[in-house]
Coordinates of C-alpha atoms and ligand atoms in Angstrom, one line a residue:
X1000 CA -49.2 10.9 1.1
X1001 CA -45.6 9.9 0.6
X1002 CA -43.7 11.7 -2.6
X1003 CA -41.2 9.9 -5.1
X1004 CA -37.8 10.1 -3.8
X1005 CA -36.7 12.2 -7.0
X1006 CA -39.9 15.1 -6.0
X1007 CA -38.8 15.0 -2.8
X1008 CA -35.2 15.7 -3.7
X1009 CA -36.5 18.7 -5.9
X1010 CA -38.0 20.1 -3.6
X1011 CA -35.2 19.7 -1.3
X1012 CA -32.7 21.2 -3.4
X1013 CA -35.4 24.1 -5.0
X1014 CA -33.5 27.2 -4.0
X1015 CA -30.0 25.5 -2.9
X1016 CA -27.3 26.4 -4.9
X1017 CA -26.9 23.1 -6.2
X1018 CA -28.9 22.9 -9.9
X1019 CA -30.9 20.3 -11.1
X1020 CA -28.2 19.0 -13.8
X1021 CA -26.0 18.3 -10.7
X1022 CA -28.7 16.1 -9.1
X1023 CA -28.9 14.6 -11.4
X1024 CA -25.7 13.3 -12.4
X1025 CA -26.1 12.7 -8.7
X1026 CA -28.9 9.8 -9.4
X1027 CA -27.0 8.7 -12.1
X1028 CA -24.3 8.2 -9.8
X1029 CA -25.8 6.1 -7.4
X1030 CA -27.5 4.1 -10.2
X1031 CA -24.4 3.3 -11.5
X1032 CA -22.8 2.6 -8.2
X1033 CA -25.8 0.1 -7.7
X1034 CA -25.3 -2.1 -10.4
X1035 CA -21.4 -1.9 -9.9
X1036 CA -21.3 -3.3 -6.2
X1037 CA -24.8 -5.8 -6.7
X1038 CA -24.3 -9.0 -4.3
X1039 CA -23.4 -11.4 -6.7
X1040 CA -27.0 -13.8 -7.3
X1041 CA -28.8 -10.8 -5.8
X1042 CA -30.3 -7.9 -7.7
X1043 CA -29.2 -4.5 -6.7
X1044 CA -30.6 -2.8 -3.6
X1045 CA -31.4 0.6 -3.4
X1046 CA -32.4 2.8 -0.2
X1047 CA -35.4 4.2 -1.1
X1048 CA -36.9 6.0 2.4
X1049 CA -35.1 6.4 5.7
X1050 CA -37.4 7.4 8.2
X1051 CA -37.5 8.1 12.3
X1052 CA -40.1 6.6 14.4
X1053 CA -41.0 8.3 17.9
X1054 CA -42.6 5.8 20.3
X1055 CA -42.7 5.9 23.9
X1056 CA -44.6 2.6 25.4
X1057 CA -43.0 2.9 28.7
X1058 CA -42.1 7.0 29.2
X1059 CA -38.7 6.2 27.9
X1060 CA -38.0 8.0 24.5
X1061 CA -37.2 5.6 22.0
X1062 CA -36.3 6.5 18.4
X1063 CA -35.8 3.9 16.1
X1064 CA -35.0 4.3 12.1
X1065 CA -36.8 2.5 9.3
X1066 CA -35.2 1.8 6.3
X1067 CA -37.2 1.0 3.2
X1068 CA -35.7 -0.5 0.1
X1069 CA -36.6 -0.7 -3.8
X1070 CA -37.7 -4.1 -2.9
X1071 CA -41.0 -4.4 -1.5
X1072 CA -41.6 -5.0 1.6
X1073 CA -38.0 -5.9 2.3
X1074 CA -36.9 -3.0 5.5
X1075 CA -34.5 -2.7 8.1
X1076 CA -34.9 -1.0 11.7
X1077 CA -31.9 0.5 13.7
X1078 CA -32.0 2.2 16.9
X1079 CA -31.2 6.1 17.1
X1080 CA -32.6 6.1 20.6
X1081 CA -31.2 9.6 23.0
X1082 CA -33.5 9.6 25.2
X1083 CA -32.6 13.4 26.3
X1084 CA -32.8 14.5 23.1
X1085 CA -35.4 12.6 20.4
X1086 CA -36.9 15.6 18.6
X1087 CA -33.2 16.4 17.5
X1088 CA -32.6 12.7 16.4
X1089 CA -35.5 12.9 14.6
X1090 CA -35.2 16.2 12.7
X1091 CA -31.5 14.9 11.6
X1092 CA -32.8 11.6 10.0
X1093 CA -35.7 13.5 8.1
X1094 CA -34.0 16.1 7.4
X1095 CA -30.2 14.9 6.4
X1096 CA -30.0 11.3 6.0
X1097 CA -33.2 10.7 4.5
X1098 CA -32.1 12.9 1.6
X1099 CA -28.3 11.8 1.5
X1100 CA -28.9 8.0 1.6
X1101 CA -32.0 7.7 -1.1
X1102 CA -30.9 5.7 -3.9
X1103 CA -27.8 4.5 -3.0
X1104 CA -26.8 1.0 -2.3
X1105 CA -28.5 -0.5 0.4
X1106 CA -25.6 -3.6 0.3
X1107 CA -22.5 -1.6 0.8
X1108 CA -22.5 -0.9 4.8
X1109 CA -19.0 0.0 5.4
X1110 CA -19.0 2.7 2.3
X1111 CA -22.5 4.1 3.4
X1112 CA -21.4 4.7 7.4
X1113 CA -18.0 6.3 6.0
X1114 CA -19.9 8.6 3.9
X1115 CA -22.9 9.6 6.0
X1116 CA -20.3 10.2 8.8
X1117 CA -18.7 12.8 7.2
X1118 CA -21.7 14.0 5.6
X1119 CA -21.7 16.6 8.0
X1120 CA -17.9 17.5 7.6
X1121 CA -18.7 18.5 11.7
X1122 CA -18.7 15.0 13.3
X1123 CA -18.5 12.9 16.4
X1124 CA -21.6 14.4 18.0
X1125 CA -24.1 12.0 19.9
X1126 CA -27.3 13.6 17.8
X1127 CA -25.7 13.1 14.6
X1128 CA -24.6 9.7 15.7
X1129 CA -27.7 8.8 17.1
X1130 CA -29.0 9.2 13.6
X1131 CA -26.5 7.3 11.9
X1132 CA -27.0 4.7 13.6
X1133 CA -30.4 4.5 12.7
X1134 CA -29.4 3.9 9.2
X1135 CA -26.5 1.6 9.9
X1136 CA -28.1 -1.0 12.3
X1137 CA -30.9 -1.0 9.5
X1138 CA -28.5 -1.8 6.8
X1139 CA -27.3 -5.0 8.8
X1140 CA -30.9 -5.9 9.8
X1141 CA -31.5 -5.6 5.9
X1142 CA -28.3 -7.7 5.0
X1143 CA -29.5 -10.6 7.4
X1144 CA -32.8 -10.6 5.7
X1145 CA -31.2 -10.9 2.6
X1146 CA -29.0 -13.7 3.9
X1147 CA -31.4 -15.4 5.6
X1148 CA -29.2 -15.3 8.4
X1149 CA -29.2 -13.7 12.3
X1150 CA -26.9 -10.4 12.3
X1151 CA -24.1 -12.6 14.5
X1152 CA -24.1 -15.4 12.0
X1153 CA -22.8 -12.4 9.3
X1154 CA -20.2 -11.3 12.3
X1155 CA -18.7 -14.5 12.5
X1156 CA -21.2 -17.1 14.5
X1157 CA -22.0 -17.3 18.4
X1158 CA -18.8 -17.5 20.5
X1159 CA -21.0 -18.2 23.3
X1160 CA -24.3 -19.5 23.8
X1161 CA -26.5 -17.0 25.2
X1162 CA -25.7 -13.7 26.9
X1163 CA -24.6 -13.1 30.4
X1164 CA -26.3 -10.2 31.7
X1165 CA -26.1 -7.9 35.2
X1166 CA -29.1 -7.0 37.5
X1167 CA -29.3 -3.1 38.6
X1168 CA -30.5 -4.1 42.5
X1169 CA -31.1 -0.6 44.3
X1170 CA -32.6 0.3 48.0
X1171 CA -32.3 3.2 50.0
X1172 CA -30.3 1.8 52.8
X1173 CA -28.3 -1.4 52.4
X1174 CA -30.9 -4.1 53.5
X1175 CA -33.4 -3.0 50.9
X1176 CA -30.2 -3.0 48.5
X1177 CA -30.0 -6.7 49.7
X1178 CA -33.5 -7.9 49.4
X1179 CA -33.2 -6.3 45.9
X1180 CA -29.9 -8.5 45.5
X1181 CA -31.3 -11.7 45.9
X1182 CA -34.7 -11.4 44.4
X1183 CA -32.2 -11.0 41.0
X1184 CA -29.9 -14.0 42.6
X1185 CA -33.3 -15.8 42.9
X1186 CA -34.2 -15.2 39.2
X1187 CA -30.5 -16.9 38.4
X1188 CA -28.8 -13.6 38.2
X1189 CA -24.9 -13.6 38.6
X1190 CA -24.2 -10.8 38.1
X1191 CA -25.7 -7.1 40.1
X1192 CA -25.1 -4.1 40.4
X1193 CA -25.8 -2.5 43.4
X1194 CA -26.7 1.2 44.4
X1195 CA -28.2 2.6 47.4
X1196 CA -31.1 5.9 46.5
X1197 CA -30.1 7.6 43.2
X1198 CA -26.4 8.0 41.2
X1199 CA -24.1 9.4 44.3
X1200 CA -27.0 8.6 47.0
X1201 CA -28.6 12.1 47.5
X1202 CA -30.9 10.6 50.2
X1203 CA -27.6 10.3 52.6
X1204 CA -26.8 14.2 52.1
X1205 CA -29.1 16.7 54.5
X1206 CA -31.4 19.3 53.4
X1207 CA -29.1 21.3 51.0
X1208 CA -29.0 25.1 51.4
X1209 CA -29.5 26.3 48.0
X1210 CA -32.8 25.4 48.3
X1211 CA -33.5 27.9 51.1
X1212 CA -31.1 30.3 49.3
X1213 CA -33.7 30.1 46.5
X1214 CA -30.9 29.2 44.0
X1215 CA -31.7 27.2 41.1
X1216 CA -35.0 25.5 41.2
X1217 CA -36.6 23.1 44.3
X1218 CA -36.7 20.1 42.2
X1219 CA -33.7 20.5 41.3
X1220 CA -31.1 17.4 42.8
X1221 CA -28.9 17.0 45.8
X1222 CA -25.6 15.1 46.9
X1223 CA -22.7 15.6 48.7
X1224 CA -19.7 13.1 48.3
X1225 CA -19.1 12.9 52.0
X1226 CA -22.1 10.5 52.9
X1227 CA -21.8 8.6 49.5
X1228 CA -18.0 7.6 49.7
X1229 CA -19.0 6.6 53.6
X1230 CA -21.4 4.3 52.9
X1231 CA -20.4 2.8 49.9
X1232 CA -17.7 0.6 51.5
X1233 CA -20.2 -0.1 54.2
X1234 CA -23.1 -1.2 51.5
X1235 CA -20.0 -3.5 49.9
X1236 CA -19.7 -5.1 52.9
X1237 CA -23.2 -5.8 54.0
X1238 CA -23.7 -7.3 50.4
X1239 CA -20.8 -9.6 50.8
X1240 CA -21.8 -11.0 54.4
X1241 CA -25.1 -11.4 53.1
X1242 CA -24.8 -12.5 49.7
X1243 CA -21.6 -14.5 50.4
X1244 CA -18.8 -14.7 47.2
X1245 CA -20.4 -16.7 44.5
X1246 CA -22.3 -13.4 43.2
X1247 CA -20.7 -10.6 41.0
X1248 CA -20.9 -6.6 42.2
X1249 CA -20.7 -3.8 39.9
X1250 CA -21.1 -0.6 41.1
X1251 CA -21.5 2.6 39.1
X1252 CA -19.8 6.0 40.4
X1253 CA -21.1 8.1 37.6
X1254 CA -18.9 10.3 37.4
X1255 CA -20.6 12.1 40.6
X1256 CA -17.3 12.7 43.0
X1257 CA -14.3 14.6 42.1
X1258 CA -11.5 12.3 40.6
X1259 CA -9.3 11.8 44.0
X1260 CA -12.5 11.1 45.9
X1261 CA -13.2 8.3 43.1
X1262 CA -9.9 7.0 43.6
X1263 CA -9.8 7.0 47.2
X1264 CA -13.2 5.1 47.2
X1265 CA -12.2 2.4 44.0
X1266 CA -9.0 1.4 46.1
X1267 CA -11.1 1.0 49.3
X1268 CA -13.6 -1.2 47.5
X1269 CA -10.8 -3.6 45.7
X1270 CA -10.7 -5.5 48.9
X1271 CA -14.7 -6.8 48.2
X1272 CA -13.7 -8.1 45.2
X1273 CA -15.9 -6.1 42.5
X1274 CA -16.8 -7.1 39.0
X1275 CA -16.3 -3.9 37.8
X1276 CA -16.3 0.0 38.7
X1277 CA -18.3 2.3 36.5
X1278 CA -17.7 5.8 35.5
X1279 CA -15.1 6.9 38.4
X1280 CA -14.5 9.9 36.4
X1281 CA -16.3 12.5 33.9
X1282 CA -15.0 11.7 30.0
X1283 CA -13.6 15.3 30.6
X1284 CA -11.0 13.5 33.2
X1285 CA -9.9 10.7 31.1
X1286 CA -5.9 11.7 32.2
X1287 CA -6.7 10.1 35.8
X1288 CA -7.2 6.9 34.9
X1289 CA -3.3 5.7 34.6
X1290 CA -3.1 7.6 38.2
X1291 CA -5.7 5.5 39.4
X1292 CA -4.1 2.0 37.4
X1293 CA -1.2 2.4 39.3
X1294 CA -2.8 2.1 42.9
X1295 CA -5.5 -0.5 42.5
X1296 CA -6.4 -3.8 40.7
X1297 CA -9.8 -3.0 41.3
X1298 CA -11.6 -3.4 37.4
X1299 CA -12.7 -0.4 35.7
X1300 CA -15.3 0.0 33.4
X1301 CA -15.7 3.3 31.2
X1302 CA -17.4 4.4 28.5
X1303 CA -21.4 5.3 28.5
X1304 CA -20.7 8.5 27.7
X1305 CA -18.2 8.2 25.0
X1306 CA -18.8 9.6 21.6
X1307 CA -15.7 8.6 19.2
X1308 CA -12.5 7.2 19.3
X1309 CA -10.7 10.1 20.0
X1310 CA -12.2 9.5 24.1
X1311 CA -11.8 5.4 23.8
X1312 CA -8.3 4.6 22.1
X1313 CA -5.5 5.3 24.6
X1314 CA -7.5 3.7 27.7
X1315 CA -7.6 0.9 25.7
X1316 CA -4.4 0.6 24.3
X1317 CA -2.6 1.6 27.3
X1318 CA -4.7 -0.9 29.1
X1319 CA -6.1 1.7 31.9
X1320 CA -9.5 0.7 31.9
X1321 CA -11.1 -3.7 31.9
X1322 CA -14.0 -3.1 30.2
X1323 CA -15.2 -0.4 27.4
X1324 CA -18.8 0.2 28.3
X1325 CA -20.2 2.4 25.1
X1326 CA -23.7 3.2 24.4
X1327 CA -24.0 1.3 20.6
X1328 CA -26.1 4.1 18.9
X1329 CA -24.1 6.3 20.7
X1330 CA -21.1 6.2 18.6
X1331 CA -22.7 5.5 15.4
X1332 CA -24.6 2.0 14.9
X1333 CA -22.8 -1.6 15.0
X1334 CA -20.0 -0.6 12.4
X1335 CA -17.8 1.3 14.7
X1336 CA -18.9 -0.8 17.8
X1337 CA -17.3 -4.4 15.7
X1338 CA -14.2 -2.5 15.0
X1339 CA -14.1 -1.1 18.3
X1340 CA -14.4 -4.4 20.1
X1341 CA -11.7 -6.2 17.8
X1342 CA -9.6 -3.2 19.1
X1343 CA -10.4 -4.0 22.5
X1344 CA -9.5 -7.6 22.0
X1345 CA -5.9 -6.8 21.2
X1346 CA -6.0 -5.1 24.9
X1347 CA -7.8 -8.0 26.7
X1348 CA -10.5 -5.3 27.5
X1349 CA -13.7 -6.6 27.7
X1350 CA -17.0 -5.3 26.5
X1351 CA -19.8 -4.1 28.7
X1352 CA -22.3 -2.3 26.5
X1353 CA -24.6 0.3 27.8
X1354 CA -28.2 -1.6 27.4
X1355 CA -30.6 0.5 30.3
X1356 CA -34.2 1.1 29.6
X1357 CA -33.2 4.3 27.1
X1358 CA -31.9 1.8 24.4
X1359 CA -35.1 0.6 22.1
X1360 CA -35.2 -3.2 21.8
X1361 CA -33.9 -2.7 18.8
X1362 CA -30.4 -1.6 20.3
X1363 CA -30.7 -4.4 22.3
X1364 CA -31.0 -6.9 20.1
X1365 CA -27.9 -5.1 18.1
X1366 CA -26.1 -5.7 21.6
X1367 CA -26.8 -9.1 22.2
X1368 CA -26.0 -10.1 18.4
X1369 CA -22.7 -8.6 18.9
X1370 CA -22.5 -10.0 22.1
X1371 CA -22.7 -13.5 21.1
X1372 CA -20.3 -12.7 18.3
X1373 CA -17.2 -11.4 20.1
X1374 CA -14.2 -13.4 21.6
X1375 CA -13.5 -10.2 24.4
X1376 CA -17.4 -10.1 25.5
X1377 CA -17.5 -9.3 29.1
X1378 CA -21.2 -8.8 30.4
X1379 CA -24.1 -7.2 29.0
X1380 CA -26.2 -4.4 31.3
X1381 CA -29.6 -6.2 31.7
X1382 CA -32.1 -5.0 29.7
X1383 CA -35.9 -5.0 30.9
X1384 CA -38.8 -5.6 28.5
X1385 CA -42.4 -4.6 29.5
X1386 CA -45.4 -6.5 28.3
X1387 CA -46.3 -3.5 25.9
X1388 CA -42.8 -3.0 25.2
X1389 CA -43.0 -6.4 23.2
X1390 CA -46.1 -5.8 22.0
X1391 CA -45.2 -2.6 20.3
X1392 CA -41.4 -4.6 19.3
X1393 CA -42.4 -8.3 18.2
X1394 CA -39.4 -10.5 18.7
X1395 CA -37.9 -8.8 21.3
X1396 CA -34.6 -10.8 23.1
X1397 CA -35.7 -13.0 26.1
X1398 CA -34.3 -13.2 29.5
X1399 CA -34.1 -16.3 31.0
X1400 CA -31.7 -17.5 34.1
X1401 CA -30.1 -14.1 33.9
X1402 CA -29.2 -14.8 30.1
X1403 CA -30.3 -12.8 27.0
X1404 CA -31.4 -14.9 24.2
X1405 CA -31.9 -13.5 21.0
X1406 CA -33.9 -15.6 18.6
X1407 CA -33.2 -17.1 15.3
X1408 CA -35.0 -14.8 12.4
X1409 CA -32.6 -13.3 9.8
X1410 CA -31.4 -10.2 10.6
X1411 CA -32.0 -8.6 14.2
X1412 CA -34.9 -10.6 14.7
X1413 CA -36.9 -7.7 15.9
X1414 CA -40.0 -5.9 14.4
X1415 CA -41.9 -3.0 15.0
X1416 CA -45.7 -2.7 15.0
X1417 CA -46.0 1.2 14.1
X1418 CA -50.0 1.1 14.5
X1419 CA -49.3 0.5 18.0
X1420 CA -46.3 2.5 18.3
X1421 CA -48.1 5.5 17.1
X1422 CA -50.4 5.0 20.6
X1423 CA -47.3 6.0 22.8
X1424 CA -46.6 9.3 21.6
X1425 CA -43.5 11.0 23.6
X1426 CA -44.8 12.6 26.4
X1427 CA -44.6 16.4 26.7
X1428 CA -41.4 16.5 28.5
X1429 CA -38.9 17.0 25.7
X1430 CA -36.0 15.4 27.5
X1431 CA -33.6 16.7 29.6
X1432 CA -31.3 15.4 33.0
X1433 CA -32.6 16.8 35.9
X1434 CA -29.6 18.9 37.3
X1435 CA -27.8 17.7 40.6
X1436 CA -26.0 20.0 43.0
X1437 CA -24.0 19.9 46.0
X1438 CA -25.1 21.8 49.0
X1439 CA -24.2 25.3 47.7
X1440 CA -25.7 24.8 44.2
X1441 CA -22.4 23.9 42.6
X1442 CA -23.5 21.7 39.5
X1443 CA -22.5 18.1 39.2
X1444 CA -22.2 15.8 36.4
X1445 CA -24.6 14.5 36.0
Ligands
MG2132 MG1 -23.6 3.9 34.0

């Protein structure tokens, strides 16, 4: 049985050195802050629930936030999806946001982000901003409801009819990688990324020691750079003689080889003309991207892993990277990620959002609204939606001749079916990366 947001406040604050005269003043607060900033024609909108829902249709743990509001019925959803750590996403809408956003406006998007940010005083961490954008992607589902508009109408209308998306074509050994190739190219894919076996192809390396050293554990992973950065050029140019040069490579490093190794491999693989290079370096060696800017014109994209703008600012405006590749929910919901990309613009770096199967089609949908919105969009990682992965998400984007097409509902367009959610429970496995190794057990990221 749900409680009224004032009991549940109560019992919140019952022992907390904060009295019940200063919650109250509190309420009266936000009341008054309500009626102050009401959209003019609109009555004022309160947040009156934030919640987190856990739902895990295809083993992939999505979280995705649900905002209620003090008009019935009317709700936004957001995506707070971390797929390595859920549980702690969860716990930090429940137990934080839910509390701090009650009763305050549920129009004013900008001031609510700013505030919940720094909520915590400690910020810039990917559970807390997981979280917040849960509530903020909510706030702009809500605000297209209200306008009876899509979310990229509100951002400035399409720039681009649909959005372009890349392929992830994989194989063990660069035929397969081909055959993978062109059933995408067949599908009317331009765009594909191509990897051979795993990140840094640990099927190339042989039998590592550690594992008869008994250090770490046997399922741990394996690679050694050596094989990789030899048969990477080699799978470049067996996907060029095959493919020909109408279709667009990406590749993604991730962050596997030491920096020098990356850069010896990026400059070898500018001859095959690539879309883009992902990830040469961990976020940790951010300095070696002007060394590698002054050897190549090979593109560069960066930022999966990113967090906050204190990892993302000078490689965009010192133009060392093409394309800024962030993870929406990530760094905080679509507020930070419209500001970011009008930064980017002024740098002619492109966007390239991170949209693998650990975004919920929520995130997605927040993607390709923002996609079709901004001047500097680049390409858009190809999402994949299962049949009960738009089941349990009605209204999910389509894909059709390699384009994403978001549909034409106010807001996001996407719904959740929580009835059915609730039948994919996250599996026991709490989340974690599987660790890799090189042949003596030394760690790699990731
Ligand atoms: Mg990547």
């Amino acid at each position: 049985m749900s409680q009224s947001p004032l009991i549940s406040r109560r019992k919140l604050l019952a022992g907390c050195a904060v009295g019940s005269t200063a919650m109250l003043a509190w309420r009266d607060q936000a009341q008054a802050q309500n009626e102050a900033t009401a959209t003019p024609g609109l009555p004022p909108l309160k947040i009156s629930k934030v919640r987190a829902i856990a739902t895990s249709p295809d083993r992939v743990r999505l979280v995705v936030v649900k905002v209620e509001t003090s008009e019935p019925g009317l709700y936004g959803l957001g995506c707070a999806t971390f797929n390595q750590r859920p549980l702690a996403v969860v716990e930090a809408v429940e137990k934080y946001l839910d509390p701090f956003a009650r009763d305050r406006s549920a129009d004013d998007i900008e001031d609510m982000w700013q505030n919940a940010y720094t909520s915590s005083y400690w910020r810039n961490g990917p559970v807390l901003n997981n979280a917040l954008s849960g509530l903020d992607m909510a706030l702009w589902d809500i605000k297209g409801k209200r306008a009876g508009m899509p979310v990229y109408q509100l951002l400035g209308g399409k720039c681009r009819f649909a959005v372009d998306l890349y392929a992830h074509a994989s194989g063990r050994e660069p035929k397969e990688v081909e055959d993978s190739a062109r059933s995408y190219v067949e599908q009317g894919f331009r765009h594909v990324r191509i990897q051979m076996g795993s990140y840094g192809s640990g099927h190339l390396s042989e039998n590592p020691d550690f594992r008869d050293a008994g250090f770490g554990l046997p399922a741990d992973d394996h690679m050694d750079s050596g094989p990789y950065l030899k048969a990477m050029p080699k799978l470049f140019e067996h996907i060029r003689k095959a493919l020909g040069d109408k279709i667009e490579l990406l590749h993604d490093v991730h962050e596997r080889v030491n920096p020098i190794e990356a850069i010896q491999l990026v400059k070898e693989l500018e001859k095959y003309r690539p879309f883009f290079i992902e990830d040469p370096f961990a976020p940790e060696q951010n300095g070696y991207f002007p060394i590698l800017r002054q050897q190549t014109a090979c593109p560069i994209a960066m930022g999966e892993l990113f967090n906050n703008p204190h990892e993302w600012v000078d490689l965009i405006t010192n133009r060392w990277i093409d394309f800024i590749r962030v993870h929406l929910s990530q760094i905080g919901g679509l507020t930070p990620a419209r500001k970011l990309a009008v930064l980017a613009e002024h740098f002619a770096v492109r966007s390239a959002w991170h949209g693998p199967s650990d975004v919920s089609p929520v995130g997605h949908a927040c993607n390709a609204h923002l996609d079709l919105a901004i001047h500097n969009f680049g390409i858009q990682e190809g999402p994949r939606f299962s049949d009960k992965l738009k089941e349990v998400f009605p209204g999910c984007p389509e894909i059709k001749n390699g384009y994403l097409h978001v549909n034409e509902k106010p807001g996001f367009g996407v719904d959740l079916n929580e009835e059915l959610a609730a039948k994919y429970p996250l599996p026991e496995n709490p989340g974690f990366w599987t660790p890799v190794r090189r042949r003596d057990g030394t760690a790699v990221r990731p």
